Structures are given as structure tokens and as C-alpha cells.
């Protein structure tokens, strides 16, 4: 398998060299990203005749209300973080590649059960299959939040390398999906419209990118100043958009001046896993980035249950989502709901299935007689 992967990479390099030799127009370099993305997808998606499937992660059953993955180079402290935050044992040692498989643990925080995954250390070239990179990054794609663990001694170098590996495997960190629509059609050619001024894309470039994917008929509408990469991401359709925290570990080994420099990094949280410095701050940031919604249940004639909330994601927090989380058959008996809390105009408010709930609302479901 490793030999085949190396051969595939050589083929990709050869195809890219041929492609760049064929470049004639000065502005055609914009298509480099499309060609590279297409070739990389073909490399990482072997045919069914070959052994194994594409992008297979570690066999770890999802549990709890949300999943967070620890990603980083070897020996940056991921296992120590897992041990301290969850009480789960993951082997710790001073040599590299101590963790060879995915070790799960569970954090109980503000009533939510958060699954934390200690993933094996990745190396440069992980997105192309080096080491166990494909397994690590495939598992990271299933997470609701990624924590990139960095060594405080060399955080910027490692940050850029890891971002490159994750980006190459279709993971977009701390980004929203591009605000553009793309729809294939049977005829009519490429129809390109925009509601804003475009500084990166024009009709010629859009047609050329679509041609790389053998798309000759499509409607494309932009609602922001999109780049070629944005369009490629939408055409590929396999990108995932995941919030990310940069946990800079071992801050006990650097000076206050260096710590102040690191403090300017966006999405940054300084910690010392070994000395248990700022682990509460990291948990608070995890909760913020997961953006979970706690809903308390209130059985008829009883007080609300504040001990065991129903946890919903910020994108699926209607009364209907709440009912489905409790039991799949509850909607069949649903008549209306009474809601107390910040989403209610008055307390209680009688609402239907489409009502959007807010964090720490109290809900009572009234069933059909």
C-alpha cells in the first residue's frame, strides 16, 4: 500500500510538471489550485480495485454530545492533556510517537458529555498518506471542534505546517462555507452572476476552473468577493468547516515576553498540561467554540430538571430538534410546547415545532390526548 501511494505521488508530481509546462497565458496560474485539488482527490480516493477505502479513520464510536480532537506533532503534550482533562490514561513518554492509535476520553462540563480524542502525532506530508496521517486527519474531519496542540518553543512553525496538512485534506479551520451557489444543469453553458464587485473571479476564470472538472453547464451565483479556492471548495463538495483552538502547551518553558507575543495569535489558549495551568480556561474556550445549547426538561406538574439537560447544537435547536433528541416517536404525539427562558416573549410561551430555543431554556411538551 505504501509503495502504491509513493508511486501515485510520483504520478501526481509528473502530471503537475506537465501541466505547468503547458501554461501559456500569464493569468492561467489561477488554475493551479483546481488542478492540484483534483489530482489530490484522485490520489486520496483509490478505485475499488485497490486495497482499502479512501480516508478511513480510526474505529472510534462517537459518544456524548460532541466530539473534540487533539491534533499536533509528536511529543507536544496531547496525551498529557487528555489525561488531565478526562482522567483517561494515554501513555506519556519523552520519546516521539508514544500514542499509536486513537485514545478516547470523556469530559463532563456544564451538563454536556464531550468526547475528547487523543490522535497520534502527525508528520509533515500527513495529507499525502505519510505515517498514519490519513487516518488521523480522517478522524479529525468527524470532530465538532479541533484543538491543535502546539509546543510553546516553536508554535508558529508547527501551526503553519499543521494547517497546511489539514487544509490539504479538505478541512477548513475557523471558516464559514463560501456564500455562493453552484448548480449543475443539462444545457445552457456556464451562467455566472454576482451581487457584489469581484476582484478575484471573472467569467473566463470560472469557465476554466469548471472545465478542469469537466463541467460545461452550470449556474454560479456569488454573494461575496469569492476567490478561486472558494469556488473549487464548493465544486469539490467534500470540505468540512470546523472551529479550531490553538492550545499552546508548555508555557512554563518560555518567558513572559514570549508569552505576550503568543497572546496576539487568534483562537489561542496558553496552557501547561504538566503543571495544569489554565486548563479551566481551555475548557471554557472549548465550550465557547462548540456553541452548544442546554435545554432543561419540565414534566407536567413537576419542577424543571436542571441536573441533566438535553444538549443541542447551535445549528439544530428548534423544538422539533429537541423532541427528536429525546425520542424519535415524540413528534407523533406532539401538540405544542411551553417554553420558559430567553427565547420566550412571555413566560411560559406556547410555541410550535419550529420555535428556536436558546441556551438554558426550560421546555414542557404537551402531547395529543
Tab-separated table of C-alpha atoms in Angstrom:
chain	number	residue	atom	x	y	z
A	1	UNK	CA	0.000	0.000	0.000
A	2	UNK	CA	2.826	2.391	0.928
A	3	UNK	CA	4.629	1.554	-2.335
A	4	UNK	CA	1.463	2.228	-4.346
A	5	UNK	CA	0.982	5.546	-2.529
A	6	UNK	CA	4.547	6.627	-3.325
A	7	UNK	CA	4.001	5.691	-6.973
A	8	UNK	CA	0.762	7.676	-7.018
A	9	UNK	CA	2.537	10.711	-5.596
A	10	UNK	CA	5.222	10.426	-8.299
A	11	UNK	CA	2.461	10.318	-10.928
A	12	UNK	CA	0.833	13.410	-9.393
A	13	UNK	CA	4.160	15.259	-9.443
A	14	UNK	CA	4.740	14.283	-13.074
A	15	UNK	CA	1.241	15.425	-14.087
A	16	UNK	CA	1.716	18.738	-12.293
A	17	UNK	CA	5.057	19.328	-14.048
A	18	UNK	CA	3.443	18.620	-17.423
A	19	UNK	CA	0.604	20.977	-16.523
A	20	UNK	CA	2.895	23.857	-15.576
A	21	UNK	CA	4.978	23.351	-18.736
A	22	UNK	CA	1.790	23.732	-20.757
A	23	UNK	CA	0.989	27.138	-19.261
A	24	UNK	CA	0.957	29.867	-21.884
A	25	UNK	CA	-1.333	32.647	-20.631
A	26	UNK	CA	0.103	34.766	-17.784
A	27	UNK	CA	-3.181	34.586	-15.798
A	28	UNK	CA	-3.729	30.835	-16.200
A	29	UNK	CA	-1.760	30.124	-12.985
A	30	UNK	CA	-5.068	30.619	-11.149
A	31	UNK	CA	-5.982	27.113	-12.329
A	32	UNK	CA	-3.079	25.574	-10.412
A	33	UNK	CA	-5.296	25.184	-7.340
A	34	UNK	CA	-8.043	23.445	-9.337
A	35	UNK	CA	-5.608	21.021	-10.957
A	36	UNK	CA	-3.885	20.271	-7.652
A	37	UNK	CA	-7.178	19.769	-5.773
A	38	UNK	CA	-8.475	17.417	-8.478
A	39	UNK	CA	-5.284	15.342	-8.610
A	40	UNK	CA	-5.086	15.129	-4.831
A	41	UNK	CA	-8.710	13.947	-4.627
A	42	UNK	CA	-7.956	11.249	-7.201
A	43	UNK	CA	-4.905	10.183	-5.202
A	44	UNK	CA	-6.778	10.034	-1.912
A	45	UNK	CA	-9.772	8.227	-3.444
A	46	UNK	CA	-8.347	4.957	-4.820
A	47	UNK	CA	-10.556	2.833	-7.026
A	48	UNK	CA	-12.447	-0.139	-5.559
A	49	UNK	CA	-9.925	-2.470	-7.255
A	50	UNK	CA	-7.212	-1.293	-4.911
A	51	UNK	CA	-6.919	-2.213	-1.252
A	52	UNK	CA	-8.876	-0.211	1.319
A	53	UNK	CA	-11.112	2.764	1.023
A	54	UNK	CA	-10.310	6.427	0.992
A	55	UNK	CA	-9.988	8.499	4.083
A	56	UNK	CA	-10.621	5.723	6.609
A	57	UNK	CA	-10.243	6.994	10.164
A	58	UNK	CA	-9.715	5.165	13.433
A	59	UNK	CA	-12.583	2.942	14.531
A	60	UNK	CA	-13.772	5.021	17.479
A	61	UNK	CA	-17.502	5.039	18.210
A	62	UNK	CA	-18.967	8.504	18.614
A	63	UNK	CA	-20.322	9.100	22.095
A	64	UNK	CA	-21.540	12.014	24.165
A	65	UNK	CA	-22.984	15.276	22.926
A	66	UNK	CA	-19.998	16.496	20.917
A	67	UNK	CA	-16.562	15.365	19.727
A	68	UNK	CA	-13.243	17.236	20.059
A	69	UNK	CA	-9.963	16.050	18.530
A	70	UNK	CA	-6.422	16.767	19.728
A	71	UNK	CA	-4.152	17.213	16.696
A	72	UNK	CA	-0.453	18.011	16.690
A	73	UNK	CA	3.077	16.846	16.041
A	74	UNK	CA	4.559	14.106	18.265
A	75	UNK	CA	5.547	14.946	21.858
A	76	UNK	CA	3.681	18.257	22.176
A	77	UNK	CA	1.588	17.093	25.153
A	78	UNK	CA	-1.657	15.778	23.638
A	79	UNK	CA	-1.674	12.660	25.815
A	80	UNK	CA	-0.984	14.680	28.964
A	81	UNK	CA	-3.880	16.991	28.105
A	82	UNK	CA	-6.218	14.020	27.643
A	83	UNK	CA	-5.091	12.511	30.960
A	84	UNK	CA	-5.574	15.759	32.890
A	85	UNK	CA	-8.900	16.768	31.313
A	86	UNK	CA	-10.648	13.380	31.287
A	87	UNK	CA	-8.832	11.103	33.713
A	88	UNK	CA	-8.376	8.624	30.828
A	89	UNK	CA	-4.934	7.019	30.606
A	90	UNK	CA	-2.987	7.667	27.421
A	91	UNK	CA	0.661	6.682	27.554
A	92	UNK	CA	3.050	9.587	28.084
A	93	UNK	CA	6.781	9.460	27.436
A	94	UNK	CA	9.638	11.733	26.359
A	95	UNK	CA	10.089	9.975	23.018
A	96	UNK	CA	8.048	10.587	19.873
A	97	UNK	CA	5.058	8.537	18.634
A	98	UNK	CA	4.048	7.310	22.092
A	99	UNK	CA	0.387	7.205	21.002
A	100	UNK	CA	-0.059	4.845	18.040
A	101	UNK	CA	-3.840	4.725	17.917
A	102	UNK	CA	-6.746	6.987	18.837
A	103	UNK	CA	-7.422	7.156	22.604
A	104	UNK	CA	-10.886	8.482	23.570
A	105	UNK	CA	-11.900	10.111	26.848
A	106	UNK	CA	-14.969	11.999	28.087
A	107	UNK	CA	-15.234	15.444	29.687
A	108	UNK	CA	-18.406	16.265	31.623
A	109	UNK	CA	-18.760	20.040	31.502
A	110	UNK	CA	-21.834	22.175	32.210
A	111	UNK	CA	-24.051	19.138	31.907
A	112	UNK	CA	-22.660	18.113	28.498
A	113	UNK	CA	-20.626	14.986	27.776
A	114	UNK	CA	-17.801	15.904	25.401
A	115	UNK	CA	-15.767	13.126	23.784
A	116	UNK	CA	-12.072	14.066	23.592
A	117	UNK	CA	-9.824	12.157	21.167
A	118	UNK	CA	-6.055	11.894	21.574
A	119	UNK	CA	-4.922	11.337	17.980
A	120	UNK	CA	-1.447	10.032	17.096
A	121	UNK	CA	1.121	12.694	16.242
A	122	UNK	CA	1.122	13.667	12.589
A	123	UNK	CA	4.146	14.469	10.470
A	124	UNK	CA	4.729	16.747	7.501
A	125	UNK	CA	3.160	15.083	4.473
A	126	UNK	CA	0.350	13.522	6.512
A	127	UNK	CA	-2.270	14.701	3.997
A	128	UNK	CA	-0.464	12.655	1.324
A	129	UNK	CA	-0.509	9.493	3.436
A	130	UNK	CA	2.807	9.677	5.295
A	131	UNK	CA	2.832	7.950	8.684
A	132	UNK	CA	-0.760	7.401	9.782
A	133	UNK	CA	-1.688	10.843	8.552
A	134	UNK	CA	-4.731	9.858	6.524
A	135	UNK	CA	-6.264	8.030	9.483
A	136	UNK	CA	-5.533	10.914	11.839
A	137	UNK	CA	-6.934	13.598	9.549
A	138	UNK	CA	-9.951	11.479	8.523
A	139	UNK	CA	-10.870	11.123	12.186
A	140	UNK	CA	-10.305	14.860	12.718
A	141	UNK	CA	-12.903	15.512	9.976
A	142	UNK	CA	-15.555	13.862	12.182
A	143	UNK	CA	-14.935	16.266	15.087
A	144	UNK	CA	-17.120	19.214	16.066
A	145	UNK	CA	-14.029	21.122	17.188
A	146	UNK	CA	-10.290	20.623	16.666
A	147	UNK	CA	-7.635	21.540	19.199
A	148	UNK	CA	-4.244	21.962	17.546
A	149	UNK	CA	-1.719	21.399	20.331
A	150	UNK	CA	1.470	23.412	19.776
A	151	UNK	CA	4.811	23.418	21.578
A	152	UNK	CA	5.417	26.883	23.047
A	153	UNK	CA	9.062	26.665	21.923
A	154	UNK	CA	8.173	26.623	18.188
A	155	UNK	CA	4.447	27.310	17.852
A	156	UNK	CA	4.294	29.382	14.647
A	157	UNK	CA	6.275	26.886	12.529
A	158	UNK	CA	4.186	23.946	13.699
A	159	UNK	CA	0.945	25.931	13.350
A	160	UNK	CA	1.561	26.650	9.661
A	161	UNK	CA	2.623	23.085	8.880
A	162	UNK	CA	-0.395	21.505	10.587
A	163	UNK	CA	-2.799	23.976	8.957
A	164	UNK	CA	-1.330	23.031	5.578
A	165	UNK	CA	-1.847	19.314	6.270
A	166	UNK	CA	-5.461	19.781	7.382
A	167	UNK	CA	-6.262	22.185	4.550
A	168	UNK	CA	-4.866	19.676	2.047
A	169	UNK	CA	-7.340	17.087	3.298
A	170	UNK	CA	-10.352	19.361	2.926
A	171	UNK	CA	-10.613	20.715	6.486
A	172	UNK	CA	-11.265	24.451	6.724
A	173	UNK	CA	-10.421	25.888	10.141
A	174	UNK	CA	-12.426	28.731	11.695
A	175	UNK	CA	-14.116	29.495	8.376
A	176	UNK	CA	-17.702	29.576	7.177
A	177	UNK	CA	-18.744	27.806	3.965
A	178	UNK	CA	-18.399	30.143	0.942
A	179	UNK	CA	-21.533	32.202	0.375
A	180	UNK	CA	-22.013	31.176	-3.228
A	181	UNK	CA	-24.384	28.846	-5.014
A	182	UNK	CA	-23.328	26.265	-7.602
A	183	UNK	CA	-25.824	24.163	-9.532
A	184	UNK	CA	-25.102	21.834	-12.432
A	185	UNK	CA	-27.567	21.732	-15.303
A	186	UNK	CA	-28.005	19.810	-18.554
A	187	UNK	CA	-27.526	22.662	-21.019
A	188	UNK	CA	-27.103	26.415	-21.325
A	189	UNK	CA	-23.370	26.705	-20.653
A	190	UNK	CA	-21.809	28.472	-17.659
A	191	UNK	CA	-24.048	31.221	-16.262
A	192	UNK	CA	-22.042	33.427	-13.871
A	193	UNK	CA	-23.741	36.157	-11.804
A	194	UNK	CA	-22.719	38.199	-8.774
A	195	UNK	CA	-24.355	40.631	-6.359
A	196	UNK	CA	-21.006	42.173	-5.359
A	197	UNK	CA	-17.882	43.520	-7.080
A	198	UNK	CA	-15.485	40.690	-7.886
A	199	UNK	CA	-11.740	41.229	-7.575
A	200	UNK	CA	-10.693	37.557	-7.905
A	201	UNK	CA	-13.048	35.862	-10.372
A	202	UNK	CA	-14.373	36.665	-13.813
A	203	UNK	CA	-16.356	34.600	-16.313
A	204	UNK	CA	-13.246	33.381	-18.147
A	205	UNK	CA	-11.602	32.130	-14.954
A	206	UNK	CA	-14.821	30.492	-13.744
A	207	UNK	CA	-15.225	28.679	-17.065
A	208	UNK	CA	-11.615	27.496	-16.972
A	209	UNK	CA	-11.967	26.131	-13.423
A	210	UNK	CA	-15.227	24.369	-14.322
A	211	UNK	CA	-13.542	22.900	-17.393
A	212	UNK	CA	-10.946	21.227	-15.149
A	213	UNK	CA	-13.838	19.301	-13.589
A	214	UNK	CA	-15.467	18.638	-16.982
A	215	UNK	CA	-18.376	20.868	-16.030
A	216	UNK	CA	-19.715	22.758	-19.055
A	217	UNK	CA	-23.227	23.672	-17.887
A	218	UNK	CA	-23.848	25.272	-14.500
A	219	UNK	CA	-25.374	28.257	-12.722
A	220	UNK	CA	-22.928	30.036	-10.373
A	221	UNK	CA	-24.013	32.943	-8.186
A	222	UNK	CA	-21.697	34.880	-5.856
A	223	UNK	CA	-22.877	36.801	-2.819
A	224	UNK	CA	-19.394	37.817	-1.658
A	225	UNK	CA	-15.978	38.504	-3.202
A	226	UNK	CA	-15.056	34.840	-3.700
A	227	UNK	CA	-11.632	33.511	-4.675
A	228	UNK	CA	-10.728	30.647	-6.987
A	229	UNK	CA	-10.172	28.483	-3.887
A	230	UNK	CA	-13.708	29.227	-2.662
A	231	UNK	CA	-15.193	28.122	-5.977
A	232	UNK	CA	-13.045	24.977	-6.029
A	233	UNK	CA	-14.160	24.099	-2.492
A	234	UNK	CA	-17.828	24.329	-3.497
A	235	UNK	CA	-17.306	22.303	-6.682
A	236	UNK	CA	-15.391	19.611	-4.790
A	237	UNK	CA	-18.216	19.498	-2.243
A	238	UNK	CA	-16.230	17.494	0.301
A	239	UNK	CA	-14.944	20.295	2.511
A	240	UNK	CA	-15.737	20.428	6.218
A	241	UNK	CA	-15.743	23.671	8.218
A	242	UNK	CA	-14.608	23.124	11.804
A	243	UNK	CA	-13.872	25.579	14.639
A	244	UNK	CA	-10.297	25.301	15.895
A	245	UNK	CA	-8.465	26.262	19.091
A	246	UNK	CA	-4.672	26.578	19.201
A	247	UNK	CA	-3.622	25.227	22.600
A	248	UNK	CA	-0.035	26.415	23.088
A	249	UNK	CA	1.398	23.953	25.606
A	250	UNK	CA	4.496	24.049	27.842
A	251	UNK	CA	4.224	27.793	28.504
A	252	UNK	CA	6.195	27.171	31.716
A	253	UNK	CA	9.272	26.860	29.456
A	254	UNK	CA	9.084	30.341	27.888
A	255	UNK	CA	9.473	33.908	29.117
A	256	UNK	CA	6.697	36.409	29.837
A	257	UNK	CA	7.796	38.446	26.802
A	258	UNK	CA	7.400	35.391	24.540
A	259	UNK	CA	4.020	34.666	26.101
A	260	UNK	CA	2.868	38.214	25.268
A	261	UNK	CA	3.843	37.646	21.619
A	262	UNK	CA	1.852	34.395	21.509
A	263	UNK	CA	-1.111	36.173	23.057
A	264	UNK	CA	-1.590	38.011	19.747
A	265	UNK	CA	-2.414	34.752	17.933
A	266	UNK	CA	-6.115	34.431	17.060
A	267	UNK	CA	-8.037	31.483	18.569
A	268	UNK	CA	-5.169	30.943	21.019
A	269	UNK	CA	-5.202	29.426	24.513
A	270	UNK	CA	-1.973	29.122	26.575
A	271	UNK	CA	-1.680	26.051	28.828
A	272	UNK	CA	0.782	23.894	30.690
A	273	UNK	CA	-0.706	20.407	30.734
A	274	UNK	CA	2.011	19.046	33.016
A	275	UNK	CA	1.548	21.786	35.639
A	276	UNK	CA	-2.238	22.023	34.994
A	277	UNK	CA	-2.045	25.738	34.189
A	278	UNK	CA	-5.145	27.297	32.576
A	279	UNK	CA	-6.952	24.009	31.907
A	280	UNK	CA	-10.156	25.687	33.119
A	281	UNK	CA	-9.570	28.400	30.523
A	282	UNK	CA	-9.184	25.750	27.816
A	283	UNK	CA	-12.436	24.056	28.870
A	284	UNK	CA	-14.210	27.421	28.749
A	285	UNK	CA	-12.886	28.022	25.232
A	286	UNK	CA	-13.927	24.517	24.102
A	287	UNK	CA	-17.454	25.232	25.344
A	288	UNK	CA	-17.479	28.578	23.528
A	289	UNK	CA	-16.295	27.092	20.211
A	290	UNK	CA	-18.678	24.109	20.367
A	291	UNK	CA	-21.528	26.598	20.837
A	292	UNK	CA	-23.830	24.046	22.458
A	293	UNK	CA	-27.338	24.775	23.735
A	294	UNK	CA	-28.575	23.328	27.045
A	295	UNK	CA	-32.317	22.738	27.304
A	296	UNK	CA	-33.922	21.699	30.596
A	297	UNK	CA	-36.981	19.467	30.620
A	298	UNK	CA	-40.060	20.128	32.760
A	299	UNK	CA	-42.509	17.245	33.229
A	300	UNK	CA	-46.098	18.375	33.790
A	301	UNK	CA	-46.761	19.304	37.414
A	302	UNK	CA	-43.080	18.994	38.377
A	303	UNK	CA	-40.058	21.273	38.728
A	304	UNK	CA	-37.542	21.557	35.858
A	305	UNK	CA	-34.670	19.031	35.804
A	306	UNK	CA	-31.562	21.195	35.980
A	307	UNK	CA	-29.219	18.250	36.537
A	308	UNK	CA	-29.496	16.511	33.162
A	309	UNK	CA	-30.004	18.967	30.279
A	310	UNK	CA	-30.721	17.976	26.697
A	311	UNK	CA	-27.782	19.197	24.605
A	312	UNK	CA	-28.428	20.622	21.133
A	313	UNK	CA	-26.067	22.108	18.564
A	314	UNK	CA	-26.374	25.798	17.739
A	315	UNK	CA	-27.485	24.922	14.183
A	316	UNK	CA	-30.212	22.480	15.216
A	317	UNK	CA	-32.026	23.885	18.237
A	318	UNK	CA	-35.712	24.036	17.362
A	319	UNK	CA	-38.408	22.404	19.466
A	320	UNK	CA	-38.540	19.723	16.760
A	321	UNK	CA	-34.800	19.030	17.219
A	322	UNK	CA	-35.379	18.894	20.989
A	323	UNK	CA	-38.164	16.291	20.586
A	324	UNK	CA	-36.082	14.146	18.223
A	325	UNK	CA	-33.181	14.196	20.690
A	326	UNK	CA	-35.413	12.866	23.472
A	327	UNK	CA	-37.239	10.161	21.470
A	328	UNK	CA	-37.893	9.620	17.767
A	329	UNK	CA	-41.623	8.969	18.369
A	330	UNK	CA	-42.259	12.104	20.438
A	331	UNK	CA	-43.137	14.207	17.376
A	332	UNK	CA	-46.025	11.859	16.549
A	333	UNK	CA	-47.652	12.773	19.880
A	334	UNK	CA	-46.610	16.453	19.828
A	335	UNK	CA	-49.386	19.044	20.262
A	336	UNK	CA	-47.446	22.136	21.383
A	337	UNK	CA	-44.692	23.156	23.816
A	338	UNK	CA	-44.466	25.582	26.721
A	339	UNK	CA	-41.171	27.460	26.912
A	340	UNK	CA	-39.595	29.486	29.715
A	341	UNK	CA	-36.342	31.358	29.105
A	342	UNK	CA	-34.667	33.908	26.850
A	343	UNK	CA	-36.324	32.628	23.651
A	344	UNK	CA	-39.837	33.161	25.104
A	345	UNK	CA	-41.616	36.508	24.705
A	346	UNK	CA	-43.605	35.788	27.861
A	347	UNK	CA	-43.294	33.016	30.439
A	348	UNK	CA	-44.410	30.499	29.567
A	349	UNK	CA	-44.907	30.931	25.829
A	350	UNK	CA	-46.908	28.411	23.845
A	351	UNK	CA	-44.903	27.508	20.717
A	352	UNK	CA	-44.850	25.076	17.804
A	353	UNK	CA	-42.176	22.713	16.484
A	354	UNK	CA	-40.377	25.431	14.500
A	355	UNK	CA	-39.624	27.657	17.543
A	356	UNK	CA	-35.872	28.210	18.054
A	357	UNK	CA	-34.627	27.624	21.590
A	358	UNK	CA	-31.876	29.482	23.470
A	359	UNK	CA	-29.308	28.223	25.973
A	360	UNK	CA	-30.853	27.200	29.321
A	361	UNK	CA	-34.454	27.408	28.163
A	362	UNK	CA	-36.967	25.213	30.011
A	363	UNK	CA	-39.373	23.190	27.837
A	364	UNK	CA	-42.524	21.269	28.632
A	365	UNK	CA	-44.020	19.156	25.836
A	366	UNK	CA	-47.804	18.890	25.683
A	367	UNK	CA	-48.925	15.712	23.944
A	368	UNK	CA	-52.092	14.965	21.978
A	369	UNK	CA	-54.829	13.334	24.003
